[in-house]
Amino acid sequence: MTATVARDNQVAARANDVWKVYGSGEAQVMALRGVSVEFERSRFTAIMGPSGSGKSTLMHCLAGLDSVTRGQISIGDTTVTGLGDAGLTRLRRDKVGFIFQQFNLLPTLSARENILLPLAIAGRKPDPAWFDTVIDTVGLRDRLGHRPAQLSGGQQQRVACARALVARPEVIFADEPTGNLDSRAGAEVLNFLRNSVKEHDQTIVMVTHDPAAASYADRVVFLADGQVVTELTGPTPETVLDTMKRLDVLAEADV
Amino acid sequence: MLRATLKSLLARKLRLVLSGLAVVLGVMFVSGAFVLTDTLGRSFDAVFSTAYSEVDVAVSAKPKVAVSEFEGEQVAANFPASTVDKIRSVPGVATATGVISADGARVIGTNGKVVTSFGPPQLGGNWTGDDELVELRSGRGPTRDDEIAVNATVAEAAKIKVGDRVGVLTLAPKREFTLVGVFGYSGGRDSLGGVQEVMFTEPVAQQLMLGEKGVYNSVVVRSADGVAATALRDDIARALGDQYVVKTGEQLSDEASAGLKEGLAFFNNILLGFAGVALFVGIFLILNTFSIIVAQRTRELALMRAVGGSRRQIIGAVLVEAVVIGLIAALLGLGAGVGVGALLAYVFGQFGGGLELAPIGVPVAAVVSAFVVGVLVTVVAATLPALRASRIPPIAAMQDVATPDRPLTRLTVAGAAVAAVGGALLALGLSGNAGDNTLWTILGGVLVSFVGVALLTPLISKPVVALLGRIFSWSVPGKLGRLNSGRNPRRTAITAAALMVGIALVTGVTVILNSAKSSLTALAEETIQAELVISGAQTGPRLPSFDPAVLDRAAALPGVRVVAGLYGDMAMVGGERTYVTATSDVSALRGIYKATPTSGSIDRIGPRQLLVDAKTARERGVAVGSTLLVQLTRGEQQTYTVTGIYAESDLFGGFVVPVEAARDFAVPQPNLGYLQLDPGTPVDRVLPQVEALLADSPEVSVADRASFIEQQTGQFDQLLLMIQVLLALAILIAVLGIVNTLALSVLERTRELGLLRAIGLGRGATMWMVTVEAVVISVFGALLGVAVGTGLGAAVVRALRDQGITNLVLPWSQAAVFLVLAALVGGIAAVLPAIRAARLNVLGAIAHE
């Protein structure tokens, strides 16, 4: 691996002057206005902002789930912008992992089958050592044969996390992963996400509106009115909350 | 509440259209049947009131042998010219014309083939000159004995014109005439309701159509001015006595029309059969659709309950939807039914030889039945889902309760009970203990059995679907599809059950008909000992016949050992109507039919002697030496003596009269001829020689034994094909059901599909997943259908063992074909839902509630 490639690989996902406009005429909504942001490898980044700030839209665009109106998105060395459905499918299959607020497990499959599903779809064999590592990290070994309906919400979300991790994607996008969990289960999941970054060099981008959740990240990017307003490194719940409170002022100042 | 219902109804147009379609089809056939009957009925009325416009009173003699429509043709007795004179002398009669008009004048076309008729008679009669009804188109009426005139329909069908030499088959073998005239009827008609007419001179008509000189079979009377037809009818009847039938023209017109309308009931029943099957399968479809809709709207319905809606209101809401769908479907079905009725009436008019159609009308009965059937079927089907909807607890609005699969125990017990009732009904019907209700008992048994099996289907579906799915489990989407199809056993089951009904019916009928064919073939092969057979395909009520002289000439051919011609007719024997046979060589019965005597002699039969089979003899209580009064179609009643009794077989039985008596049969010519050859004589050598002899008998042909048996049993294949086409409709509706179920499942699993797409499932793989689900369901349905159908068919075959159906033929190859077809059908049904699934917007799908 040469130094140049290594430097390029520092960035797992990048948005470059991204605009996203919904609708037209009077009903037009500008969800993103010229967002440029990079997400480094092996880091846990949180995207925060009030409702309607465009944080979810940014994540959807980054993940190739939504198209951008203007600007460019890349994941690793792949330019996402302009890919067709087949290209996007391949991207999602090989480079991206997802964790959703609504767990989104297939009810017909057992926990193990759910976790291995992306690999099965891609036709790849799981790396047994890595699979064991993931299972142990999420602590699901004794639940592998269960169906989602037989698992608690926290367990289901941990299955979803394991599913995202097991394919070792370039980057994992987590959309409010603790939104449907009580605080204890939420903390478990967040701990587990942080560990997988620290110990296993995963890259995670998480959208959240919960300052406590954001404080688990290495870095927090704040959005307001479709623009990046500020960011924090090494956040604590207090600094995050404080920044959120000043977000309006910061946004005004920025404009 | 009503408003909310209608709004949610509008929001789901497509799926309601799909489920309503079955009702539309059913209603279409119901109303189509009414429209067809009504239109044709009025057309017949118009035709016959024209045909009898020149008749005030008509006289005919009572038939000597009264025959029902299904037994053959009824032949009125002949009467002498003196009767015409007697009528003429009745006061009030202006004119009385002796008329000869009888069915059975078959014209041979320029292609050498007999002009056939599917229904309307082929009348032969005497030319009485043109009048207000009959209009000469070209030429003139026949004046010499070798001249004829025909109506325009005959001329067109036979492709003959004035001046041509034309062969005509009548009671006598083929005779040639010169065509001197072509005529039509008032109003520019070529024919009256498709009837073919050939006119001879009076003596020829008497000889060829009535078989006697100087006789007539009806008299047309015009009344003097101011004399009422009914009064004149009564006067004439009194003058003639009770051997005559006297009717007014109006009566005859009404009766003729009513007779044909009765024949239409057959078409009506076929259409109503279509409708019944469509509606029965449709009930499954609607039930399923409503169940899925209710399941999807659990939260919405629970909310209604939470804000104070009562159970009855929930039931009402669902049923109102059903009523609306039923009404719309009935309306569409009625429209389509008018179209189908009009189309069939047109087709009927064409094949019926150009029946002039009355304007298409929509009778009140069609409208009423359309709406009653449409709404009733839909509401009945929606009742269960409505009840289920009303049981949703209000708490479901607050919780994301994944309604757990309820155990299938109750359903299974109910299914077993219903299936048992169905089986019992079937057993009762098939055992023949149900008396007059046999048909209804069997039909009811089949229906109830279907419902029972449908109720059992969820239980069966689990293992079978899992097993079937294994075939597709080699790929991830295939495996997902398999799991999806096993996900909701009730839904899978009811979708498959709809397909099961159609395929079970087809399979059952196939088993029965193939078994019957095989049994009959075996029987014929065992019983008929003749190398060559002369016979013809029956196209009307009259059996095709041939010149008896052929029999003698065939017997003279080198290599031919025995020739036996068979004649048949209905006759009154000992006061009972029965079928009698005559044969040109009675001793051949032993050789050809393997008939064996049980008493007396069956090797010869003299004048006024009878042979009879042992079973009939037992039933009638006759023995050798008994005497019986015999009245044939023509001639006087005579006393016959039983001289021989033979052991009956399934192919030959009943009374045998001497061949001389066949002269008085309705058709005095043989309709079957058996030829036994000398040992070692090649069949191929004799066959063309016999063929040559039959040149003037174009209604029949000669075939070797195997081909003859094949011809005779070929009707089973035709029947089978017809029924298969009929039942294809049921299968089509079931396919709609699969489309519907899949479309709803795709909708229901939107979020899941979004997830699968999000984690890298391609479009093609998504489509494959949906397709596998459809194929698994449809193959499951086909398997069930084949199993149930084979069971039903085997039961019927078993019950018919006494009727001679001894071979049970199981349709292995057809079953394989059905399974492959079902897989194809599943694939086709999956196309639209699969495309829909593949096109889902991933982001929107994930956010989908």
PDB file of C-alpha atoms in Angstrom, chain B residues 292-495:
ATOM      1  CA  ILE B 292     -55.419  -8.608   3.641  1.00  0.00           C
ATOM      2  CA  ILE B 293     -56.975  -5.155   3.560  1.00  0.00           C
ATOM      3  CA  VAL B 294     -58.304  -5.628   7.076  1.00  0.00           C
ATOM      4  CA  ALA B 295     -54.901  -6.856   8.270  1.00  0.00           C
ATOM      5  CA  GLN B 296     -53.214  -3.854   6.734  1.00  0.00           C
ATOM      6  CA  ARG B 297     -55.658  -1.475   8.282  1.00  0.00           C
ATOM      7  CA  THR B 298     -55.458  -2.949  11.774  1.00  0.00           C
ATOM      8  CA  ARG B 299     -54.240   0.324  13.242  1.00  0.00           C
ATOM      9  CA  GLU B 300     -56.788   2.416  11.436  1.00  0.00           C
ATOM     10  CA  LEU B 301     -59.636   0.141  12.510  1.00  0.00           C
ATOM     11  CA  ALA B 302     -58.332   0.002  16.080  1.00  0.00           C
ATOM     12  CA  LEU B 303     -58.251   3.790  16.115  1.00  0.00           C
ATOM     13  CA  MET B 304     -61.879   3.878  15.051  1.00  0.00           C
ATOM     14  CA  ARG B 305     -62.656   1.569  17.932  1.00  0.00           C
ATOM     15  CA  ALA B 306     -60.548   3.662  20.310  1.00  0.00           C
ATOM     16  CA  VAL B 307     -62.421   6.839  19.441  1.00  0.00           C
ATOM     17  CA  GLY B 308     -65.737   5.151  20.092  1.00  0.00           C
ATOM     18  CA  GLY B 309     -66.653   3.161  16.994  1.00  0.00           C
ATOM     19  CA  SER B 310     -68.739   0.094  17.806  1.00  0.00           C
ATOM     20  CA  ARG B 311     -68.110  -3.394  16.503  1.00  0.00           C
ATOM     21  CA  ARG B 312     -71.179  -3.099  14.358  1.00  0.00           C
ATOM     22  CA  GLN B 313     -69.865   0.063  12.808  1.00  0.00           C
ATOM     23  CA  ILE B 314     -66.619  -1.682  11.893  1.00  0.00           C
ATOM     24  CA  ILE B 315     -68.499  -4.599  10.357  1.00  0.00           C
ATOM     25  CA  GLY B 316     -70.717  -2.104   8.586  1.00  0.00           C
ATOM     26  CA  ALA B 317     -67.718  -0.234   7.224  1.00  0.00           C
ATOM     27  CA  VAL B 318     -66.215  -3.372   5.704  1.00  0.00           C
ATOM     28  CA  LEU B 319     -69.533  -4.585   4.336  1.00  0.00           C
ATOM     29  CA  VAL B 320     -70.321  -1.224   2.779  1.00  0.00           C
ATOM     30  CA  GLU B 321     -67.064  -1.539   0.888  1.00  0.00           C
ATOM     31  CA  ALA B 322     -68.161  -4.963  -0.264  1.00  0.00           C
ATOM     32  CA  VAL B 323     -71.540  -3.659  -1.389  1.00  0.00           C
ATOM     33  CA  VAL B 324     -69.918  -0.851  -3.353  1.00  0.00           C
ATOM     34  CA  ILE B 325     -67.495  -3.242  -5.036  1.00  0.00           C
ATOM     35  CA  GLY B 326     -70.353  -5.637  -5.726  1.00  0.00           C
ATOM     36  CA  LEU B 327     -72.447  -2.878  -7.286  1.00  0.00           C
ATOM     37  CA  ILE B 328     -69.625  -1.649  -9.490  1.00  0.00           C
ATOM     38  CA  ALA B 329     -68.685  -5.177 -10.506  1.00  0.00           C
ATOM     39  CA  ALA B 330     -72.321  -5.984 -11.245  1.00  0.00           C
ATOM     40  CA  LEU B 331     -72.641  -2.901 -13.411  1.00  0.00           C
ATOM     41  CA  LEU B 332     -69.473  -3.716 -15.370  1.00  0.00           C
ATOM     42  CA  GLY B 333     -70.473  -7.374 -15.560  1.00  0.00           C
ATOM     43  CA  LEU B 334     -73.903  -6.444 -16.865  1.00  0.00           C
ATOM     44  CA  GLY B 335     -72.323  -4.299 -19.576  1.00  0.00           C
ATOM     45  CA  ALA B 336     -69.931  -7.079 -20.531  1.00  0.00           C
ATOM     46  CA  GLY B 337     -72.795  -9.580 -20.335  1.00  0.00           C
ATOM     47  CA  VAL B 338     -74.850  -7.624 -22.860  1.00  0.00           C
ATOM     48  CA  GLY B 339     -71.794  -7.717 -25.106  1.00  0.00           C
ATOM     49  CA  VAL B 340     -71.268 -11.451 -24.635  1.00  0.00           C
ATOM     50  CA  GLY B 341     -74.973 -12.150 -25.123  1.00  0.00           C
ATOM     51  CA  ALA B 342     -75.032 -10.113 -28.328  1.00  0.00           C
ATOM     52  CA  LEU B 343     -71.877 -11.807 -29.595  1.00  0.00           C
ATOM     53  CA  LEU B 344     -73.191 -15.301 -28.859  1.00  0.00           C
ATOM     54  CA  ALA B 345     -76.531 -14.452 -30.430  1.00  0.00           C
ATOM     55  CA  TYR B 346     -74.679 -13.310 -33.528  1.00  0.00           C
ATOM     56  CA  VAL B 347     -72.572 -16.480 -33.616  1.00  0.00           C
ATOM     57  CA  PHE B 348     -75.682 -18.561 -33.048  1.00  0.00           C
ATOM     58  CA  GLY B 349     -77.432 -16.739 -35.892  1.00  0.00           C
ATOM     59  CA  GLN B 350     -74.540 -17.462 -38.224  1.00  0.00           C
ATOM     60  CA  PHE B 351     -74.201 -21.138 -37.354  1.00  0.00           C
ATOM     61  CA  GLY B 352     -77.930 -21.550 -37.169  1.00  0.00           C
ATOM     62  CA  GLY B 353     -77.991 -20.920 -40.922  1.00  0.00           C
ATOM     63  CA  GLY B 354     -78.643 -17.195 -40.859  1.00  0.00           C
ATOM     64  CA  LEU B 355     -81.271 -16.659 -38.203  1.00  0.00           C
ATOM     65  CA  GLU B 356     -82.461 -13.110 -38.509  1.00  0.00           C
ATOM     66  CA  LEU B 357     -81.715 -11.565 -35.102  1.00  0.00           C
ATOM     67  CA  ALA B 358     -84.172  -9.404 -33.268  1.00  0.00           C
ATOM     68  CA  PRO B 359     -82.636  -6.249 -31.769  1.00  0.00           C
ATOM     69  CA  ILE B 360     -80.538  -6.993 -28.687  1.00  0.00           C
ATOM     70  CA  GLY B 361     -82.571  -6.422 -25.589  1.00  0.00           C
ATOM     71  CA  VAL B 362     -81.701  -6.333 -21.894  1.00  0.00           C
ATOM     72  CA  PRO B 363     -84.467  -8.110 -19.990  1.00  0.00           C
ATOM     73  CA  VAL B 364     -85.282  -7.029 -16.446  1.00  0.00           C
ATOM     74  CA  ALA B 365     -84.225 -10.478 -15.243  1.00  0.00           C
ATOM     75  CA  ALA B 366     -80.694  -9.852 -16.518  1.00  0.00           C
ATOM     76  CA  VAL B 367     -80.412  -6.587 -14.607  1.00  0.00           C
ATOM     77  CA  VAL B 368     -81.908  -7.939 -11.399  1.00  0.00           C
ATOM     78  CA  SER B 369     -79.847 -11.124 -11.410  1.00  0.00           C
ATOM     79  CA  ALA B 370     -76.665  -9.200 -12.200  1.00  0.00           C
ATOM     80  CA  PHE B 371     -77.042  -6.982  -9.173  1.00  0.00           C
ATOM     81  CA  VAL B 372     -78.317  -9.671  -6.845  1.00  0.00           C
ATOM     82  CA  VAL B 373     -75.523 -12.068  -7.768  1.00  0.00           C
ATOM     83  CA  GLY B 374     -72.802  -9.412  -7.800  1.00  0.00           C
ATOM     84  CA  VAL B 375     -73.658  -7.879  -4.441  1.00  0.00           C
ATOM     85  CA  LEU B 376     -74.551 -11.142  -2.743  1.00  0.00           C
ATOM     86  CA  VAL B 377     -71.335 -12.891  -3.698  1.00  0.00           C
ATOM     87  CA  THR B 378     -69.183  -9.953  -2.649  1.00  0.00           C
ATOM     88  CA  VAL B 379     -70.929  -9.476   0.661  1.00  0.00           C
ATOM     89  CA  VAL B 380     -70.846 -13.175   1.493  1.00  0.00           C
ATOM     90  CA  ALA B 381     -67.125 -13.239   0.762  1.00  0.00           C
ATOM     91  CA  ALA B 382     -66.482 -10.134   2.864  1.00  0.00           C
ATOM     92  CA  THR B 383     -68.399 -11.315   5.898  1.00  0.00           C
ATOM     93  CA  LEU B 384     -65.571 -13.288   7.506  1.00  0.00           C
ATOM     94  CA  PRO B 385     -63.002 -10.512   7.114  1.00  0.00           C
ATOM     95  CA  ALA B 386     -65.558  -8.038   8.459  1.00  0.00           C
ATOM     96  CA  LEU B 387     -66.100 -10.147  11.557  1.00  0.00           C
ATOM     97  CA  ARG B 388     -62.358 -10.424  12.009  1.00  0.00           C
ATOM     98  CA  ALA B 389     -62.005  -6.667  11.668  1.00  0.00           C
ATOM     99  CA  SER B 390     -64.557  -6.125  14.398  1.00  0.00           C
ATOM    100  CA  ARG B 391     -62.499  -8.238  16.782  1.00  0.00           C
ATOM    101  CA  ILE B 392     -59.456  -5.962  16.594  1.00  0.00           C
ATOM    102  CA  PRO B 393     -58.981  -4.554  20.118  1.00  0.00           C
ATOM    103  CA  PRO B 394     -58.762  -0.756  20.451  1.00  0.00           C
ATOM    104  CA  ILE B 395     -55.348  -1.192  22.092  1.00  0.00           C
ATOM    105  CA  ALA B 396     -53.941  -2.238  18.716  1.00  0.00           C
ATOM    106  CA  ALA B 397     -53.992   1.440  17.753  1.00  0.00           C
ATOM    107  CA  MET B 398     -51.363   2.167  20.361  1.00  0.00           C
ATOM    108  CA  GLN B 399     -49.123  -0.834  19.943  1.00  0.00           C
ATOM    109  CA  ASP B 400     -47.167  -2.062  17.026  1.00  0.00           C
ATOM    110  CA  VAL B 401     -48.694  -5.460  17.539  1.00  0.00           C
ATOM    111  CA  ALA B 402     -47.497  -7.837  14.948  1.00  0.00           C
ATOM    112  CA  THR B 403     -50.660  -9.936  15.012  1.00  0.00           C
ATOM    113  CA  PRO B 404     -49.221 -13.307  15.923  1.00  0.00           C
ATOM    114  CA  ASP B 405     -50.231 -16.250  13.805  1.00  0.00           C
ATOM    115  CA  ARG B 406     -53.238 -17.678  15.471  1.00  0.00           C
ATOM    116  CA  PRO B 407     -53.069 -21.419  15.876  1.00  0.00           C
ATOM    117  CA  LEU B 408     -54.670 -23.350  13.041  1.00  0.00           C
ATOM    118  CA  THR B 409     -56.339 -25.903  15.305  1.00  0.00           C
ATOM    119  CA  ARG B 410     -59.858 -24.522  15.069  1.00  0.00           C
ATOM    120  CA  LEU B 411     -59.579 -23.958  11.347  1.00  0.00           C
ATOM    121  CA  THR B 412     -58.295 -27.477  10.847  1.00  0.00           C
ATOM    122  CA  VAL B 413     -61.054 -29.041  12.906  1.00  0.00           C
ATOM    123  CA  ALA B 414     -63.639 -27.016  10.982  1.00  0.00           C
ATOM    124  CA  GLY B 415     -62.000 -27.972   7.675  1.00  0.00           C
ATOM    125  CA  ALA B 416     -61.996 -31.640   8.563  1.00  0.00           C
ATOM    126  CA  ALA B 417     -65.656 -31.447   9.543  1.00  0.00           C
ATOM    127  CA  VAL B 418     -66.678 -29.627   6.356  1.00  0.00           C
ATOM    128  CA  ALA B 419     -64.618 -31.970   4.192  1.00  0.00           C
ATOM    129  CA  ALA B 420     -66.270 -34.927   5.918  1.00  0.00           C
ATOM    130  CA  VAL B 421     -69.720 -33.495   5.187  1.00  0.00           C
ATOM    131  CA  GLY B 422     -68.694 -32.943   1.562  1.00  0.00           C
ATOM    132  CA  GLY B 423     -67.380 -36.468   1.322  1.00  0.00           C
ATOM    133  CA  ALA B 424     -70.569 -37.839   2.821  1.00  0.00           C
ATOM    134  CA  LEU B 425     -72.716 -35.883   0.349  1.00  0.00           C
ATOM    135  CA  LEU B 426     -70.554 -37.164  -2.493  1.00  0.00           C
ATOM    136  CA  ALA B 427     -70.796 -40.705  -1.265  1.00  0.00           C
ATOM    137  CA  LEU B 428     -74.575 -40.386  -0.984  1.00  0.00           C
ATOM    138  CA  GLY B 429     -74.854 -38.890  -4.462  1.00  0.00           C
ATOM    139  CA  LEU B 430     -72.535 -41.393  -6.085  1.00  0.00           C
ATOM    140  CA  SER B 431     -74.109 -44.399  -4.413  1.00  0.00           C
ATOM    141  CA  GLY B 432     -77.315 -43.520  -6.232  1.00  0.00           C
ATOM    142  CA  ASN B 433     -79.370 -43.366  -3.051  1.00  0.00           C
ATOM    143  CA  ALA B 434     -80.215 -39.694  -3.429  1.00  0.00           C
ATOM    144  CA  GLY B 435     -82.973 -40.345  -5.933  1.00  0.00           C
ATOM    145  CA  ASP B 436     -83.996 -37.350  -8.005  1.00  0.00           C
ATOM    146  CA  ASN B 437     -81.522 -35.111  -6.227  1.00  0.00           C
ATOM    147  CA  THR B 438     -78.486 -37.135  -7.300  1.00  0.00           C
ATOM    148  CA  LEU B 439     -76.999 -34.393  -9.473  1.00  0.00           C
ATOM    149  CA  TRP B 440     -77.504 -31.715  -6.856  1.00  0.00           C
ATOM    150  CA  THR B 441     -76.173 -33.948  -4.114  1.00  0.00           C
ATOM    151  CA  ILE B 442     -73.011 -34.619  -6.103  1.00  0.00           C
ATOM    152  CA  LEU B 443     -72.547 -30.959  -7.036  1.00  0.00           C
ATOM    153  CA  GLY B 444     -73.149 -29.896  -3.452  1.00  0.00           C
ATOM    154  CA  GLY B 445     -70.741 -32.579  -2.262  1.00  0.00           C
ATOM    155  CA  VAL B 446     -68.054 -31.306  -4.627  1.00  0.00           C
ATOM    156  CA  LEU B 447     -68.549 -27.701  -3.526  1.00  0.00           C
ATOM    157  CA  VAL B 448     -68.583 -28.507   0.172  1.00  0.00           C
ATOM    158  CA  SER B 449     -65.530 -30.732  -0.259  1.00  0.00           C
ATOM    159  CA  PHE B 450     -63.722 -27.849  -1.929  1.00  0.00           C
ATOM    160  CA  VAL B 451     -64.531 -25.561   0.956  1.00  0.00           C
ATOM    161  CA  GLY B 452     -63.380 -28.219   3.422  1.00  0.00           C
ATOM    162  CA  VAL B 453     -60.105 -28.764   1.608  1.00  0.00           C
ATOM    163  CA  ALA B 454     -59.649 -24.994   1.381  1.00  0.00           C
ATOM    164  CA  LEU B 455     -60.021 -24.774   5.160  1.00  0.00           C
ATOM    165  CA  LEU B 456     -57.492 -27.575   5.605  1.00  0.00           C
ATOM    166  CA  THR B 457     -55.102 -25.944   3.178  1.00  0.00           C
ATOM    167  CA  PRO B 458     -53.294 -23.692   5.699  1.00  0.00           C
ATOM    168  CA  LEU B 459     -52.258 -26.782   7.645  1.00  0.00           C
ATOM    169  CA  ILE B 460     -51.124 -28.627   4.540  1.00  0.00           C
ATOM    170  CA  SER B 461     -49.413 -25.550   3.174  1.00  0.00           C
ATOM    171  CA  LYS B 462     -46.717 -25.438   5.843  1.00  0.00           C
ATOM    172  CA  PRO B 463     -44.882 -28.667   5.034  1.00  0.00           C
ATOM    173  CA  VAL B 464     -45.702 -28.707   1.319  1.00  0.00           C
ATOM    174  CA  VAL B 465     -44.681 -25.118   0.680  1.00  0.00           C
ATOM    175  CA  ALA B 466     -41.476 -25.651   2.647  1.00  0.00           C
ATOM    176  CA  LEU B 467     -40.728 -28.702   0.545  1.00  0.00           C
ATOM    177  CA  LEU B 468     -41.585 -27.028  -2.745  1.00  0.00           C
ATOM    178  CA  GLY B 469     -39.534 -24.005  -1.810  1.00  0.00           C
ATOM    179  CA  ARG B 470     -36.438 -26.155  -1.376  1.00  0.00           C
ATOM    180  CA  ILE B 471     -36.292 -26.340  -5.144  1.00  0.00           C
ATOM    181  CA  PHE B 472     -35.596 -22.621  -5.254  1.00  0.00           C
ATOM    182  CA  SER B 473     -33.442 -22.318  -2.182  1.00  0.00           C
ATOM    183  CA  TRP B 474     -30.176 -22.444  -4.097  1.00  0.00           C
ATOM    184  CA  SER B 475     -30.203 -18.645  -4.372  1.00  0.00           C
ATOM    185  CA  VAL B 476     -30.692 -16.047  -1.674  1.00  0.00           C
ATOM    186  CA  PRO B 477     -33.676 -14.340  -3.354  1.00  0.00           C
ATOM    187  CA  GLY B 478     -35.154 -17.789  -3.983  1.00  0.00           C
ATOM    188  CA  LYS B 479     -34.822 -18.635  -0.337  1.00  0.00           C
ATOM    189  CA  LEU B 480     -36.347 -15.340   0.707  1.00  0.00           C
ATOM    190  CA  GLY B 481     -39.235 -15.971  -1.724  1.00  0.00           C
ATOM    191  CA  ARG B 482     -39.801 -19.399  -0.244  1.00  0.00           C
ATOM    192  CA  LEU B 483     -39.829 -17.990   3.285  1.00  0.00           C
ATOM    193  CA  ASN B 484     -42.258 -15.292   2.196  1.00  0.00           C
ATOM    194  CA  SER B 485     -44.667 -17.812   0.733  1.00  0.00           C
ATOM    195  CA  GLY B 486     -44.668 -19.743   3.989  1.00  0.00           C
ATOM    196  CA  ARG B 487     -45.145 -16.599   6.000  1.00  0.00           C
ATOM    197  CA  ASN B 488     -48.866 -16.289   6.124  1.00  0.00           C
ATOM    198  CA  PRO B 489     -50.282 -19.797   5.766  1.00  0.00           C
ATOM    199  CA  ARG B 490     -53.862 -18.540   5.581  1.00  0.00           C
ATOM    200  CA  ARG B 491     -53.164 -16.157   2.775  1.00  0.00           C
ATOM    201  CA  THR B 492     -51.026 -18.610   0.834  1.00  0.00           C
ATOM    202  CA  ALA B 493     -53.632 -21.280   1.385  1.00  0.00           C
ATOM    203  CA  ILE B 494     -56.613 -19.321   0.183  1.00  0.00           C
ATOM    204  CA  THR B 495     -54.749 -18.076  -2.873  1.00  0.00           C
TER     205      THR B 495
END
